[in-house]
Amino acid sequence: MKAPASTIAAIAAALLLGCVSLAHADEGAPAAAMPPSSAAERLQVAEPYIELHTGPGRGYPVQYVLERGQWLVVELRHTDWFRVRAEGGAAVGWVRRPQLEATLTQAGGARTFRDIALDDYLGRRVEFSGGWGHFQGDPMLRLALQYRLGDALGVELVVGQVQGRFSGTDFWHVDLVSEPWSDRRLSPYFAIGLGRFDNLPNASLVDAVRVNARLAVATLGLRWHLGQRYTARLDWSLHTALVSDQRSTEYRSLTAGIGFFF
């Protein structure tokens, strides 16, 4: 039986609300401390002083101050706070990332630390997205679930529904996704896949025939990292319904939507 558009929309809304709830829960939970990118790295204070707090937060009091020219060692990272130890073990405390980025490396260069949100984006594995657009001029709803197999390769399951004036269409396909520049905030990608296509004409039409066929899809897309765990997506797809060995029908679609990764 064909699912009504309201049912598909309700499922999409429930999934998106669930993703938002997970995101808020994740943001509210304390992040586990992790070692910095370079273990036991020595840095020299270049500013007049650096404040060492008793804990990773502005609410913790300053317990020690390191002056210009002193050396420190980075031990742990907790969100945008770093636990450091003064060389020689004189003091241990937590320093905010902006202050730590004002230090110098042993080579005399400035030290930068990547944003934790960017680390999450680069390490993403699963992404759920929902989009709305047009399929041959008719309104279309598109849902996708992608799993990254590697830095530039992934597999994605796509389901969609189109509500036209004279017929309704359901389809699904599984795609192989290539994303060569997945480490960039604005990242293009290409996908090809296979699936099924089901077009059901309105009952009021005379001599209308239902079409249930194999489906081949090619997609060009663009992903934009909005921040935190959210992305925006733009997808243009060419759908080829293989009605028979001698006949195929092509459809084009364009959708825009929001994604959530974890």
PDB file of C-alpha atoms in Angstrom:
ATOM      1  CA  MET A   1       0.000   0.000   0.000  1.00  0.00           C
ATOM      2  CA  LYS A   2       1.252   3.496  -0.816  1.00  0.00           C
ATOM      3  CA  ALA A   3       2.168   5.589   2.212  1.00  0.00           C
ATOM      4  CA  PRO A   4       0.517   9.073   2.243  1.00  0.00           C
ATOM      5  CA  ALA A   5       2.719  12.146   2.196  1.00  0.00           C
ATOM      6  CA  SER A   6       1.591  13.069   5.716  1.00  0.00           C
ATOM      7  CA  THR A   7       2.977   9.769   7.020  1.00  0.00           C
ATOM      8  CA  ILE A   8       6.361  10.269   5.370  1.00  0.00           C
ATOM      9  CA  ALA A   9       6.480  13.853   6.631  1.00  0.00           C
ATOM     10  CA  ALA A  10       5.634  12.728  10.168  1.00  0.00           C
ATOM     11  CA  ILE A  11       8.436  10.129  10.081  1.00  0.00           C
ATOM     12  CA  ALA A  12      10.885  12.751   8.799  1.00  0.00           C
ATOM     13  CA  ALA A  13       9.867  15.202  11.527  1.00  0.00           C
ATOM     14  CA  ALA A  14      10.238  12.546  14.227  1.00  0.00           C
ATOM     15  CA  LEU A  15      13.704  11.551  13.005  1.00  0.00           C
ATOM     16  CA  LEU A  16      14.869  15.149  12.786  1.00  0.00           C
ATOM     17  CA  LEU A  17      13.534  15.939  16.280  1.00  0.00           C
ATOM     18  CA  GLY A  18      15.330  12.858  17.581  1.00  0.00           C
ATOM     19  CA  CYS A  19      18.583  14.015  16.014  1.00  0.00           C
ATOM     20  CA  VAL A  20      18.182  17.493  17.523  1.00  0.00           C
ATOM     21  CA  SER A  21      17.541  15.950  20.944  1.00  0.00           C
ATOM     22  CA  LEU A  22      20.710  13.853  20.599  1.00  0.00           C
ATOM     23  CA  ALA A  23      22.663  16.932  19.619  1.00  0.00           C
ATOM     24  CA  HIS A  24      21.472  18.893  22.654  1.00  0.00           C
ATOM     25  CA  ALA A  25      22.196  15.955  24.911  1.00  0.00           C
ATOM     26  CA  ASP A  26      25.660  15.648  23.442  1.00  0.00           C
ATOM     27  CA  GLU A  27      26.358  19.366  23.844  1.00  0.00           C
ATOM     28  CA  GLY A  28      25.153  19.343  27.437  1.00  0.00           C
ATOM     29  CA  ALA A  29      27.233  16.349  28.475  1.00  0.00           C
ATOM     30  CA  PRO A  30      30.779  16.938  29.703  1.00  0.00           C
ATOM     31  CA  ALA A  31      33.374  16.125  27.065  1.00  0.00           C
ATOM     32  CA  ALA A  32      35.996  13.582  27.977  1.00  0.00           C
ATOM     33  CA  ALA A  33      39.524  14.853  28.319  1.00  0.00           C
ATOM     34  CA  MET A  34      41.798  13.764  25.498  1.00  0.00           C
ATOM     35  CA  PRO A  35      45.502  14.024  24.758  1.00  0.00           C
ATOM     36  CA  PRO A  36      46.478  16.910  22.470  1.00  0.00           C
ATOM     37  CA  SER A  37      47.637  16.336  18.911  1.00  0.00           C
ATOM     38  CA  SER A  38      51.258  16.448  20.017  1.00  0.00           C
ATOM     39  CA  ALA A  39      51.906  14.652  23.312  1.00  0.00           C
ATOM     40  CA  ALA A  40      54.206  16.356  25.837  1.00  0.00           C
ATOM     41  CA  GLU A  41      54.752  19.339  23.550  1.00  0.00           C
ATOM     42  CA  ARG A  42      56.921  22.163  24.937  1.00  0.00           C
ATOM     43  CA  LEU A  43      55.672  25.718  24.420  1.00  0.00           C
ATOM     44  CA  GLN A  44      57.081  29.061  25.506  1.00  0.00           C
ATOM     45  CA  VAL A  45      54.973  31.893  26.896  1.00  0.00           C
ATOM     46  CA  ALA A  46      55.134  34.858  24.490  1.00  0.00           C
ATOM     47  CA  GLU A  47      52.558  37.140  26.139  1.00  0.00           C
ATOM     48  CA  PRO A  48      53.308  39.010  29.386  1.00  0.00           C
ATOM     49  CA  TYR A  49      51.672  36.132  31.291  1.00  0.00           C
ATOM     50  CA  ILE A  50      49.368  33.103  31.062  1.00  0.00           C
ATOM     51  CA  GLU A  51      46.817  32.240  33.738  1.00  0.00           C
ATOM     52  CA  LEU A  52      46.541  28.666  35.000  1.00  0.00           C
ATOM     53  CA  HIS A  53      43.082  27.808  36.397  1.00  0.00           C
ATOM     54  CA  THR A  54      42.293  25.019  38.836  1.00  0.00           C
ATOM     55  CA  GLY A  55      39.824  23.475  36.359  1.00  0.00           C
ATOM     56  CA  PRO A  56      38.655  23.629  32.720  1.00  0.00           C
ATOM     57  CA  GLY A  57      36.310  26.619  32.947  1.00  0.00           C
ATOM     58  CA  ARG A  58      36.165  30.344  33.633  1.00  0.00           C
ATOM     59  CA  GLY A  59      34.454  29.671  36.950  1.00  0.00           C
ATOM     60  CA  TYR A  60      37.580  28.023  38.325  1.00  0.00           C
ATOM     61  CA  PRO A  61      39.980  30.394  40.117  1.00  0.00           C
ATOM     62  CA  VAL A  62      43.441  31.243  38.848  1.00  0.00           C
ATOM     63  CA  GLN A  63      45.994  29.390  40.925  1.00  0.00           C
ATOM     64  CA  TYR A  64      49.218  30.240  39.110  1.00  0.00           C
ATOM     65  CA  VAL A  65      50.616  32.643  36.522  1.00  0.00           C
ATOM     66  CA  LEU A  66      53.379  31.821  34.058  1.00  0.00           C
ATOM     67  CA  GLU A  67      55.402  34.803  32.846  1.00  0.00           C
ATOM     68  CA  ARG A  68      56.888  35.560  29.453  1.00  0.00           C
ATOM     69  CA  GLY A  69      59.793  33.299  28.561  1.00  0.00           C
ATOM     70  CA  GLN A  70      58.734  30.402  30.772  1.00  0.00           C
ATOM     71  CA  TRP A  71      58.192  26.965  29.241  1.00  0.00           C
ATOM     72  CA  LEU A  72      55.188  24.694  29.664  1.00  0.00           C
ATOM     73  CA  VAL A  73      54.115  21.205  28.550  1.00  0.00           C
ATOM     74  CA  VAL A  74      50.621  20.417  27.215  1.00  0.00           C
ATOM     75  CA  GLU A  75      49.140  17.275  28.824  1.00  0.00           C
ATOM     76  CA  LEU A  76      45.378  17.063  28.129  1.00  0.00           C
ATOM     77  CA  ARG A  77      42.566  18.756  26.240  1.00  0.00           C
ATOM     78  CA  HIS A  78      38.993  19.249  27.476  1.00  0.00           C
ATOM     79  CA  THR A  79      36.882  21.075  24.852  1.00  0.00           C
ATOM     80  CA  ASP A  80      38.703  24.433  24.483  1.00  0.00           C
ATOM     81  CA  TRP A  81      40.719  24.083  27.687  1.00  0.00           C
ATOM     82  CA  PHE A  82      44.154  22.498  27.997  1.00  0.00           C
ATOM     83  CA  ARG A  83      45.841  21.136  31.073  1.00  0.00           C
ATOM     84  CA  VAL A  84      49.457  22.292  31.121  1.00  0.00           C
ATOM     85  CA  ARG A  85      52.409  21.785  33.426  1.00  0.00           C
ATOM     86  CA  ALA A  86      55.108  24.342  33.978  1.00  0.00           C
ATOM     87  CA  GLU A  87      58.480  22.952  33.007  1.00  0.00           C
ATOM     88  CA  GLY A  88      60.131  21.549  36.094  1.00  0.00           C
ATOM     89  CA  GLY A  89      56.778  20.664  37.649  1.00  0.00           C
ATOM     90  CA  ALA A  90      56.371  23.977  39.483  1.00  0.00           C
ATOM     91  CA  ALA A  91      52.648  24.254  38.666  1.00  0.00           C
ATOM     92  CA  VAL A  92      49.837  22.436  36.884  1.00  0.00           C
ATOM     93  CA  GLY A  93      46.657  24.133  35.672  1.00  0.00           C
ATOM     94  CA  TRP A  94      44.165  24.696  32.858  1.00  0.00           C
ATOM     95  CA  VAL A  95      44.588  27.291  30.094  1.00  0.00           C
ATOM     96  CA  ARG A  96      42.064  28.493  27.517  1.00  0.00           C
ATOM     97  CA  ARG A  97      42.825  27.864  23.860  1.00  0.00           C
ATOM     98  CA  PRO A  98      43.193  31.585  22.871  1.00  0.00           C
ATOM     99  CA  GLN A  99      45.889  32.064  25.511  1.00  0.00           C
ATOM    100  CA  LEU A 100      47.671  28.873  24.541  1.00  0.00           C
ATOM    101  CA  GLU A 101      47.666  29.921  20.886  1.00  0.00           C
ATOM    102  CA  ALA A 102      49.699  32.975  21.918  1.00  0.00           C
ATOM    103  CA  THR A 103      52.637  30.729  22.841  1.00  0.00           C
ATOM    104  CA  LEU A 104      55.618  29.787  20.686  1.00  0.00           C
ATOM    105  CA  THR A 105      56.921  26.368  19.702  1.00  0.00           C
ATOM    106  CA  GLN A 106      60.518  25.297  20.229  1.00  0.00           C
ATOM    107  CA  ALA A 107      61.159  26.358  16.613  1.00  0.00           C
ATOM    108  CA  GLY A 108      59.902  29.861  17.434  1.00  0.00           C
ATOM    109  CA  GLY A 109      56.648  29.615  15.447  1.00  0.00           C
ATOM    110  CA  ALA A 110      53.102  30.296  16.590  1.00  0.00           C
ATOM    111  CA  ARG A 111      51.076  27.306  17.794  1.00  0.00           C
ATOM    112  CA  THR A 112      47.475  26.759  16.685  1.00  0.00           C
ATOM    113  CA  PHE A 113      44.911  24.253  17.934  1.00  0.00           C
ATOM    114  CA  ARG A 114      42.057  23.026  15.757  1.00  0.00           C
ATOM    115  CA  ASP A 115      38.496  23.757  16.867  1.00  0.00           C
ATOM    116  CA  ILE A 116      36.886  20.780  18.612  1.00  0.00           C
ATOM    117  CA  ALA A 117      33.760  21.119  16.402  1.00  0.00           C
ATOM    118  CA  LEU A 118      35.951  20.719  13.324  1.00  0.00           C
ATOM    119  CA  ASP A 119      37.472  17.572  14.834  1.00  0.00           C
ATOM    120  CA  ASP A 120      33.951  16.163  15.229  1.00  0.00           C
ATOM    121  CA  TYR A 121      33.145  17.049  11.614  1.00  0.00           C
ATOM    122  CA  LEU A 122      36.297  15.417  10.264  1.00  0.00           C
ATOM    123  CA  GLY A 123      35.658  12.302  12.341  1.00  0.00           C
ATOM    124  CA  ARG A 124      31.995  11.918  11.392  1.00  0.00           C
ATOM    125  CA  ARG A 125      30.808   8.432  10.465  1.00  0.00           C
ATOM    126  CA  VAL A 126      26.994   8.522  10.221  1.00  0.00           C
ATOM    127  CA  GLU A 127      24.851  11.336   8.843  1.00  0.00           C
ATOM    128  CA  PHE A 128      21.079  11.614   8.645  1.00  0.00           C
ATOM    129  CA  SER A 129      19.555  14.285   6.419  1.00  0.00           C
ATOM    130  CA  GLY A 130      16.161  15.432   5.258  1.00  0.00           C
ATOM    131  CA  GLY A 131      15.433  17.612   2.252  1.00  0.00           C
ATOM    132  CA  TRP A 132      12.612  19.166   0.273  1.00  0.00           C
ATOM    133  CA  GLY A 133      12.585  20.062  -3.381  1.00  0.00           C
ATOM    134  CA  HIS A 134      11.184  19.257  -6.823  1.00  0.00           C
ATOM    135  CA  PHE A 135      11.020  16.107  -8.946  1.00  0.00           C
ATOM    136  CA  GLN A 136      10.159  17.040 -12.544  1.00  0.00           C
ATOM    137  CA  GLY A 137       8.343  20.081 -11.153  1.00  0.00           C
ATOM    138  CA  ASP A 138       6.375  18.170  -8.490  1.00  0.00           C
ATOM    139  CA  PRO A 139       7.049  18.567  -4.733  1.00  0.00           C
ATOM    140  CA  MET A 140       9.402  15.946  -3.339  1.00  0.00           C
ATOM    141  CA  LEU A 141      10.511  14.808   0.117  1.00  0.00           C
ATOM    142  CA  ARG A 142      13.946  13.156   0.435  1.00  0.00           C
ATOM    143  CA  LEU A 143      15.475  11.337   3.422  1.00  0.00           C
ATOM    144  CA  ALA A 144      19.006   9.940   3.483  1.00  0.00           C
ATOM    145  CA  LEU A 145      21.209   7.958   5.857  1.00  0.00           C
ATOM    146  CA  GLN A 146      24.921   7.866   5.030  1.00  0.00           C
ATOM    147  CA  TYR A 147      27.773   5.834   6.498  1.00  0.00           C
ATOM    148  CA  ARG A 148      31.353   6.845   5.707  1.00  0.00           C
ATOM    149  CA  LEU A 149      33.596   3.933   4.764  1.00  0.00           C
ATOM    150  CA  GLY A 150      36.667   6.182   4.648  1.00  0.00           C
ATOM    151  CA  ASP A 151      37.753   9.794   4.321  1.00  0.00           C
ATOM    152  CA  ALA A 152      36.503  10.114   0.735  1.00  0.00           C
ATOM    153  CA  LEU A 153      34.085   7.189   0.317  1.00  0.00           C
ATOM    154  CA  GLY A 154      30.687   6.366   1.775  1.00  0.00           C
ATOM    155  CA  VAL A 155      27.470   4.457   1.215  1.00  0.00           C
ATOM    156  CA  GLU A 156      24.048   6.106   1.456  1.00  0.00           C
ATOM    157  CA  LEU A 157      20.447   4.899   1.611  1.00  0.00           C
ATOM    158  CA  VAL A 158      17.953   7.349   0.105  1.00  0.00           C
ATOM    159  CA  VAL A 159      14.150   7.171   0.248  1.00  0.00           C
ATOM    160  CA  GLY A 160      11.836   9.685  -1.365  1.00  0.00           C
ATOM    161  CA  GLN A 161       8.258  10.485  -2.144  1.00  0.00           C
ATOM    162  CA  VAL A 162       6.779  12.687  -4.857  1.00  0.00           C
ATOM    163  CA  GLN A 163       3.192  13.942  -4.863  1.00  0.00           C
ATOM    164  CA  GLY A 164       2.156  15.045  -8.354  1.00  0.00           C
ATOM    165  CA  ARG A 165      -1.175  16.210  -9.725  1.00  0.00           C
ATOM    166  CA  PHE A 166      -1.860  12.974 -11.579  1.00  0.00           C
ATOM    167  CA  SER A 167       0.219  10.386  -9.725  1.00  0.00           C
ATOM    168  CA  GLY A 168       2.336   9.668  -6.679  1.00  0.00           C
ATOM    169  CA  THR A 169       5.824   8.195  -6.709  1.00  0.00           C
ATOM    170  CA  ASP A 170       7.838   6.339  -4.085  1.00  0.00           C
ATOM    171  CA  PHE A 171      11.453   5.373  -4.626  1.00  0.00           C
ATOM    172  CA  TRP A 172      14.552   4.205  -2.808  1.00  0.00           C
ATOM    173  CA  HIS A 173      18.147   3.616  -3.827  1.00  0.00           C
ATOM    174  CA  VAL A 174      21.511   2.720  -2.300  1.00  0.00           C
ATOM    175  CA  ASP A 175      24.398   4.917  -3.484  1.00  0.00           C
ATOM    176  CA  LEU A 176      28.163   4.786  -3.453  1.00  0.00           C
ATOM    177  CA  VAL A 177      29.307   8.310  -2.551  1.00  0.00           C
ATOM    178  CA  SER A 178      32.658   9.848  -3.498  1.00  0.00           C
ATOM    179  CA  GLU A 179      33.668  13.017  -1.596  1.00  0.00           C
ATOM    180  CA  PRO A 180      37.271  13.917  -2.506  1.00  0.00           C
ATOM    181  CA  TRP A 181      37.399  17.081  -0.368  1.00  0.00           C
ATOM    182  CA  SER A 182      35.536  15.804   2.702  1.00  0.00           C
ATOM    183  CA  ASP A 183      37.874  17.721   5.039  1.00  0.00           C
ATOM    184  CA  ARG A 184      36.649  21.082   3.730  1.00  0.00           C
ATOM    185  CA  ARG A 185      33.740  23.004   5.205  1.00  0.00           C
ATOM    186  CA  LEU A 186      32.225  23.355   1.724  1.00  0.00           C
ATOM    187  CA  SER A 187      32.558  19.944   0.095  1.00  0.00           C
ATOM    188  CA  PRO A 188      31.210  18.726  -3.283  1.00  0.00           C
ATOM    189  CA  TYR A 189      30.453  15.034  -3.829  1.00  0.00           C
ATOM    190  CA  PHE A 190      29.256  12.602  -6.484  1.00  0.00           C
ATOM    191  CA  ALA A 191      27.123   9.482  -6.068  1.00  0.00           C
ATOM    192  CA  ILE A 192      25.780   6.650  -8.196  1.00  0.00           C
ATOM    193  CA  GLY A 193      23.302   4.023  -7.078  1.00  0.00           C
ATOM    194  CA  LEU A 194      20.577   1.476  -7.802  1.00  0.00           C
ATOM    195  CA  GLY A 195      17.124   0.965  -6.337  1.00  0.00           C
ATOM    196  CA  ARG A 196      13.397   0.748  -7.085  1.00  0.00           C
ATOM    197  CA  PHE A 197      10.850   3.180  -8.525  1.00  0.00           C
ATOM    198  CA  ASP A 198       7.071   2.900  -7.966  1.00  0.00           C
ATOM    199  CA  ASN A 199       4.677   5.281  -9.723  1.00  0.00           C
ATOM    200  CA  LEU A 200       0.960   4.971  -8.876  1.00  0.00           C
ATOM    201  CA  PRO A 201      -1.482   7.029 -10.997  1.00  0.00           C
ATOM    202  CA  ASN A 202      -4.546   8.594  -9.415  1.00  0.00           C
ATOM    203  CA  ALA A 203      -7.601   6.348  -9.379  1.00  0.00           C
ATOM    204  CA  SER A 204      -9.564   8.963 -11.327  1.00  0.00           C
ATOM    205  CA  LEU A 205      -7.391   8.497 -14.423  1.00  0.00           C
ATOM    206  CA  VAL A 206      -8.677   6.181 -17.141  1.00  0.00           C
ATOM    207  CA  ASP A 207      -6.432   3.367 -18.400  1.00  0.00           C
ATOM    208  CA  ALA A 208      -3.561   4.549 -16.194  1.00  0.00           C
ATOM    209  CA  VAL A 209      -0.927   1.891 -15.543  1.00  0.00           C
ATOM    210  CA  ARG A 210       1.161   1.533 -12.413  1.00  0.00           C
ATOM    211  CA  VAL A 211       4.912   1.491 -13.041  1.00  0.00           C
ATOM    212  CA  ASN A 212       7.198  -0.516 -10.767  1.00  0.00           C
ATOM    213  CA  ALA A 213      10.715  -0.556 -12.165  1.00  0.00           C
ATOM    214  CA  ARG A 214      14.386  -0.742 -11.356  1.00  0.00           C
ATOM    215  CA  LEU A 215      16.025   2.624 -10.764  1.00  0.00           C
ATOM    216  CA  ALA A 216      19.497   3.968 -11.543  1.00  0.00           C
ATOM    217  CA  VAL A 217      20.541   7.291 -10.020  1.00  0.00           C
ATOM    218  CA  ALA A 218      23.442   9.716 -10.470  1.00  0.00           C
ATOM    219  CA  THR A 219      23.791  12.623  -8.031  1.00  0.00           C
ATOM    220  CA  LEU A 220      25.879  15.768  -7.770  1.00  0.00           C
ATOM    221  CA  GLY A 221      25.809  17.335  -4.322  1.00  0.00           C
ATOM    222  CA  LEU A 222      27.264  20.030  -2.121  1.00  0.00           C
ATOM    223  CA  ARG A 223      27.644  19.823   1.668  1.00  0.00           C
ATOM    224  CA  TRP A 224      28.204  22.848   3.931  1.00  0.00           C
ATOM    225  CA  HIS A 225      29.264  22.398   7.573  1.00  0.00           C
ATOM    226  CA  LEU A 226      27.061  24.817   9.514  1.00  0.00           C
ATOM    227  CA  GLY A 227      28.791  24.220  12.845  1.00  0.00           C
ATOM    228  CA  GLN A 228      28.507  21.807  15.767  1.00  0.00           C
ATOM    229  CA  ARG A 229      26.979  18.625  14.276  1.00  0.00           C
ATOM    230  CA  TYR A 230      24.830  20.181  11.568  1.00  0.00           C
ATOM    231  CA  THR A 231      25.249  20.382   7.797  1.00  0.00           C
ATOM    232  CA  ALA A 232      23.315  21.870   4.893  1.00  0.00           C
ATOM    233  CA  ARG A 233      22.969  19.852   1.689  1.00  0.00           C
ATOM    234  CA  LEU A 234      22.077  20.550  -1.921  1.00  0.00           C
ATOM    235  CA  ASP A 235      21.449  17.541  -4.209  1.00  0.00           C
ATOM    236  CA  TRP A 236      20.781  17.396  -7.941  1.00  0.00           C
ATOM    237  CA  SER A 237      19.916  13.913  -9.215  1.00  0.00           C
ATOM    238  CA  LEU A 238      19.198  12.203 -12.500  1.00  0.00           C
ATOM    239  CA  HIS A 239      16.807   9.264 -11.987  1.00  0.00           C
ATOM    240  CA  THR A 240      16.487   6.648 -14.735  1.00  0.00           C
ATOM    241  CA  ALA A 241      13.553   4.261 -14.375  1.00  0.00           C
ATOM    242  CA  LEU A 242      14.314   1.051 -16.294  1.00  0.00           C
ATOM    243  CA  VAL A 243      10.735   0.241 -17.262  1.00  0.00           C
ATOM    244  CA  SER A 244      11.728  -2.602 -19.619  1.00  0.00           C
ATOM    245  CA  ASP A 245      14.681  -3.854 -21.614  1.00  0.00           C
ATOM    246  CA  GLN A 246      13.734  -1.517 -24.462  1.00  0.00           C
ATOM    247  CA  ARG A 247      12.349   1.439 -22.515  1.00  0.00           C
ATOM    248  CA  SER A 248      13.593   3.805 -19.828  1.00  0.00           C
ATOM    249  CA  THR A 249      12.338   7.125 -18.489  1.00  0.00           C
ATOM    250  CA  GLU A 250      14.475   9.904 -17.018  1.00  0.00           C
ATOM    251  CA  TYR A 251      13.520  12.287 -14.221  1.00  0.00           C
ATOM    252  CA  ARG A 252      15.478  15.129 -12.652  1.00  0.00           C
ATOM    253  CA  SER A 253      15.269  16.364  -9.082  1.00  0.00           C
ATOM    254  CA  LEU A 254      16.719  19.156  -6.959  1.00  0.00           C
ATOM    255  CA  THR A 255      16.503  19.185  -3.159  1.00  0.00           C
ATOM    256  CA  ALA A 256      17.901  21.264  -0.305  1.00  0.00           C
ATOM    257  CA  GLY A 257      17.949  20.216   3.323  1.00  0.00           C
ATOM    258  CA  ILE A 258      19.621  19.896   6.705  1.00  0.00           C
ATOM    259  CA  GLY A 259      21.749  17.023   8.026  1.00  0.00           C
ATOM    260  CA  PHE A 260      22.961  15.849  11.423  1.00  0.00           C
ATOM    261  CA  PHE A 261      26.101  13.723  11.898  1.00  0.00           C
ATOM    262  CA  PHE A 262      27.525  11.683  14.744  1.00  0.00           C
TER     263      PHE A 262
END
